[in-house]
mmCIF file of C-alpha atoms in Angstrom:
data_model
loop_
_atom_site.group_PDB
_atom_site.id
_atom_site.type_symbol
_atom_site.label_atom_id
_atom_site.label_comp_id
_atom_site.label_asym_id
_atom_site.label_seq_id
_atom_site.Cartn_x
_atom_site.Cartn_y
_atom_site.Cartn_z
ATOM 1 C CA UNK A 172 -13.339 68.010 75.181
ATOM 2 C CA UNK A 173 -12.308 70.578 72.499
ATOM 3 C CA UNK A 174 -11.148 69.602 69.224
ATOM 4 C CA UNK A 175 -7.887 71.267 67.880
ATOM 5 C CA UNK A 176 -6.459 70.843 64.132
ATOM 6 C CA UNK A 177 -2.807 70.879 64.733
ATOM 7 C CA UNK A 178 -0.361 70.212 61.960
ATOM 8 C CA UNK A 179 3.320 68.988 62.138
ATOM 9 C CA UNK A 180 5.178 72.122 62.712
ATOM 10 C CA UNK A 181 8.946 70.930 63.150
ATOM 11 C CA UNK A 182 10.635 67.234 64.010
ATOM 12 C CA UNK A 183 13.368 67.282 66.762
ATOM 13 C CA UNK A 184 16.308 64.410 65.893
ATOM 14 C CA UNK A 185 18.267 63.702 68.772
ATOM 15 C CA UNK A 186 21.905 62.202 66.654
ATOM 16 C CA UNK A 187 25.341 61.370 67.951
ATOM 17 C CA UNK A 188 27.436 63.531 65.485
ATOM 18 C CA UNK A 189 25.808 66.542 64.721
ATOM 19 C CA UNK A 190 27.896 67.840 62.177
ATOM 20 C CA UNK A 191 27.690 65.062 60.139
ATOM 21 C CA UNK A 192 23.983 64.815 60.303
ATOM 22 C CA UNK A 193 23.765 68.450 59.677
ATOM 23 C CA UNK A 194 25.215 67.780 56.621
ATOM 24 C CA UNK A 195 23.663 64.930 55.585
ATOM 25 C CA UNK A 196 20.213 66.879 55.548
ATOM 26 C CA UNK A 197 21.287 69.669 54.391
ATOM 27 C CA UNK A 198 22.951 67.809 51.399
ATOM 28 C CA UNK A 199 19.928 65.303 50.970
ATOM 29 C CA UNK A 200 16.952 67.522 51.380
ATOM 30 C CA UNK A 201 18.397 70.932 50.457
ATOM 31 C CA UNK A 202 17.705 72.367 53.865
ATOM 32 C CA UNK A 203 19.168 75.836 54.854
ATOM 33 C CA UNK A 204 20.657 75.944 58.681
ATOM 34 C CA UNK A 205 18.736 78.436 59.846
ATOM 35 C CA UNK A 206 20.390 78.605 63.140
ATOM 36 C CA UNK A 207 23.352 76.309 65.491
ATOM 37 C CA UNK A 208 23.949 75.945 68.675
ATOM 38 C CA UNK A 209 28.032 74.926 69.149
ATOM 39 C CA UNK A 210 28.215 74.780 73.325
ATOM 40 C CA UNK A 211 29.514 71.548 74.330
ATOM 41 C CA UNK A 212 26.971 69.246 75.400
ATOM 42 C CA UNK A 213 24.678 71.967 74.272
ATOM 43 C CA UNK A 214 24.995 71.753 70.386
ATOM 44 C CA UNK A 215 22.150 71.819 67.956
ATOM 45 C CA UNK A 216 20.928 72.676 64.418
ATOM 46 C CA UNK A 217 17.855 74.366 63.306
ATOM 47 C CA UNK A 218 17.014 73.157 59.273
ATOM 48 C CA UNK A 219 14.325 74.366 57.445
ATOM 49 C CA UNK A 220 13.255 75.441 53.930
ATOM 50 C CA UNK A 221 12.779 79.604 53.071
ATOM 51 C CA UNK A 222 12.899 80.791 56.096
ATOM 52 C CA UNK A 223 10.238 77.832 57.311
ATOM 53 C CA UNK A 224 11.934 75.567 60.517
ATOM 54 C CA UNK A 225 11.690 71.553 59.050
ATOM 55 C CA UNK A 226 13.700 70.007 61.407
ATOM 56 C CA UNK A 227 15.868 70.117 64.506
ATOM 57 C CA UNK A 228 18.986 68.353 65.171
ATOM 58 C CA UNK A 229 19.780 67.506 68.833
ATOM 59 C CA UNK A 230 23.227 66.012 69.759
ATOM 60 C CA UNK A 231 21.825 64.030 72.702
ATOM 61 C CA UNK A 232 22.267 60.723 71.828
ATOM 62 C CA UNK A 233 25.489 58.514 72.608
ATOM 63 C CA UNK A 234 24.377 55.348 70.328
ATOM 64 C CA UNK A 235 22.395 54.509 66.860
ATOM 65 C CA UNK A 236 18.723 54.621 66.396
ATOM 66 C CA UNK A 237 17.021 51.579 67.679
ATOM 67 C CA UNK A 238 13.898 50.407 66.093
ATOM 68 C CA UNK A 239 13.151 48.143 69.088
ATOM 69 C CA UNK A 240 12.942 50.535 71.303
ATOM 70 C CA UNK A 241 9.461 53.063 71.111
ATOM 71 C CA UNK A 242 9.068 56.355 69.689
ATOM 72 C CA UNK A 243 9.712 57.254 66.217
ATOM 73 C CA UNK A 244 9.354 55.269 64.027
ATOM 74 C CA UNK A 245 10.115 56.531 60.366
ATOM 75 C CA UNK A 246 10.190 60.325 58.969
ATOM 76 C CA UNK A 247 8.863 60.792 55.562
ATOM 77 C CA UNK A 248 8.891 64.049 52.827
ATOM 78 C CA UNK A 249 6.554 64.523 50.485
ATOM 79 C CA UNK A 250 7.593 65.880 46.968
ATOM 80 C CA UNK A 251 5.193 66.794 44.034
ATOM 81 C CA UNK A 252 6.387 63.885 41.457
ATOM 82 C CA UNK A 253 7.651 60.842 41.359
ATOM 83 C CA UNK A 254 10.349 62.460 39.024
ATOM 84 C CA UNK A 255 12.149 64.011 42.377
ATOM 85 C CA UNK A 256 12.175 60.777 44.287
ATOM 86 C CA UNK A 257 14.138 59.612 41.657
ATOM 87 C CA UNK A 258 15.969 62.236 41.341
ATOM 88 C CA UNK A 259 16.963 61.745 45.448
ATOM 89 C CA UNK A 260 17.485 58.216 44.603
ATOM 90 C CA UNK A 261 20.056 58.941 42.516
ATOM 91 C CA UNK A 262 21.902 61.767 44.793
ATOM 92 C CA UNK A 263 21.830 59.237 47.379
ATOM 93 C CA UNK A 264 23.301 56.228 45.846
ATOM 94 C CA UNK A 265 26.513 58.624 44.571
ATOM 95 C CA UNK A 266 26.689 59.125 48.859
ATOM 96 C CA UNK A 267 26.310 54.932 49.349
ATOM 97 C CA UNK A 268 23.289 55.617 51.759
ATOM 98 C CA UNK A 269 21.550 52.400 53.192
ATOM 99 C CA UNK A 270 18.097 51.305 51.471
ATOM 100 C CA UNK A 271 15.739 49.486 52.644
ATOM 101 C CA UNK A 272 14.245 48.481 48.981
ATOM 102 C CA UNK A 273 15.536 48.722 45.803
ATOM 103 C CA UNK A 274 14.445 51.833 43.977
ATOM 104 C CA UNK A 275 11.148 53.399 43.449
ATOM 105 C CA UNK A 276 8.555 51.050 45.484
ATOM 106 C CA UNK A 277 4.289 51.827 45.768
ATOM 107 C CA UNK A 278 3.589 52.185 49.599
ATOM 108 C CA UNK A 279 1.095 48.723 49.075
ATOM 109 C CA UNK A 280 0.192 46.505 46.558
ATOM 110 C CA UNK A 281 -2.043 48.308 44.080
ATOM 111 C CA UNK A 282 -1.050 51.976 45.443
ATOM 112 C CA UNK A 283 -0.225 54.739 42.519
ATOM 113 C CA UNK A 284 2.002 56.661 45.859
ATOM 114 C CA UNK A 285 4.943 55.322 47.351
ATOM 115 C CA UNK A 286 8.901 56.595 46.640
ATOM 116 C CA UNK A 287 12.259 55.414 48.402
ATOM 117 C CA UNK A 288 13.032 54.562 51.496
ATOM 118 C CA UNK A 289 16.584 54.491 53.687
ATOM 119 C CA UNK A 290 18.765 55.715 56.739
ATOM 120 C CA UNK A 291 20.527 58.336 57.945
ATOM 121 C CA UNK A 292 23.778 58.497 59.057
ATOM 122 C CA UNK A 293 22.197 57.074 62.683
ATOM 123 C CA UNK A 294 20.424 54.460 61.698
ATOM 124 C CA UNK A 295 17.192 56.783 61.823
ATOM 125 C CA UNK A 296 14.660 55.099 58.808
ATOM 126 C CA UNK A 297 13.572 57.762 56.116
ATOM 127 C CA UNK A 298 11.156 58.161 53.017
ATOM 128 C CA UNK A 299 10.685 60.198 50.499
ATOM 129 C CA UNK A 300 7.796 59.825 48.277
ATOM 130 C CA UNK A 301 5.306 61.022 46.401
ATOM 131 C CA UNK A 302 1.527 60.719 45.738
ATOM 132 C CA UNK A 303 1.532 59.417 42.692
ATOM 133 C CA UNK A 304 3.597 57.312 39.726
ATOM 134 C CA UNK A 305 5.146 54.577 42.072
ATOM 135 C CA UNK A 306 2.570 51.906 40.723
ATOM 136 C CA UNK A 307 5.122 50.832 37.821
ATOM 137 C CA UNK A 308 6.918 48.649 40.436
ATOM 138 C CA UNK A 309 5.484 45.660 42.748
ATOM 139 C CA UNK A 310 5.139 46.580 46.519
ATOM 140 C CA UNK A 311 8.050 44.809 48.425
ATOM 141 C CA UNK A 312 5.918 43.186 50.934
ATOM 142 C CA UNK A 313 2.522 41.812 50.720
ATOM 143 C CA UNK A 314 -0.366 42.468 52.948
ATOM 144 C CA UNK A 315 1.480 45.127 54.809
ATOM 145 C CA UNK A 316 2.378 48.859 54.162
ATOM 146 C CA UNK A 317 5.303 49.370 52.361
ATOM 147 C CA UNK A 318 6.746 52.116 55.076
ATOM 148 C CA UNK A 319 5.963 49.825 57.900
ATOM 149 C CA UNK A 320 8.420 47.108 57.892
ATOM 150 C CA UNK A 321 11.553 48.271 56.909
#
């Protein structure tokens, strides 16, 4: 069989309310909306960074995000210092968003990456982090990755 080297190119969210999660993103992460779809039972939102699609917004759902259930599990965005997940940290408090942990946490016991970690307005169970500067505070659970079991 042949290899390939893919890479993520976009992530498709279906949500309930699509205006309010297309401005939840677009407030949280900065995203642009690059383009919308507004037919009934046909609306979307295309989110992305200059010019780049990020992520898709798909009102096809009719409850919450269910973490029993399989397929995603957690979305996470990478930023250069632990200075911006911080910085996130505190944007998101001012907006009462749900965490999972309190502040800045390593990704495991000993780790120098790690950052913040939450929900959108669906339930849907986000990080931000970054690779390094999160070893000031102690991993909130042992044994286990930090991202895994929230």
């Amino acid at each position: 069989m042949t290899r390939i080297a893919p890479r993520t190119g976009h992530v498709g969210l279906n949500v309930t309310d699509i205006e309010r999660s297309r401005d939840f993103y677009t407030r949280v992460f900065g995203f642009d909306v690059l383009g919308e779809g507004k037919e009934e039972g046909r609306e979307y939102a295309f989110l992305g960074s200059d010019g780049q699609l990020i992520l898709t917004l798909w009102k096809q759902s009719g409850e919450a995000f269910r973490k029993d259930t399989a397929g995603l599990h957690h979305l996470s965005f990478q930023v250069e210092a632990v200075e911006e997940v911080r910085r996130a940290e505190a944007d998101l408090r001012e907006i009462a968003v749900d965490f999972a942990y309190d502040g800045v946490v390593p990704h495991g016991e000993g780790a120098a990456s790690g950052g913040i970690f939450f929900h959108d307005p669906d339930g849907i169970r986000l990080e931000i982090y970054a690779p390094t500067g999160a070893d000031e505070a102690a991993a909130p659970v042992a044994a286990a990755p930090t991202c895994g079991f929230f």
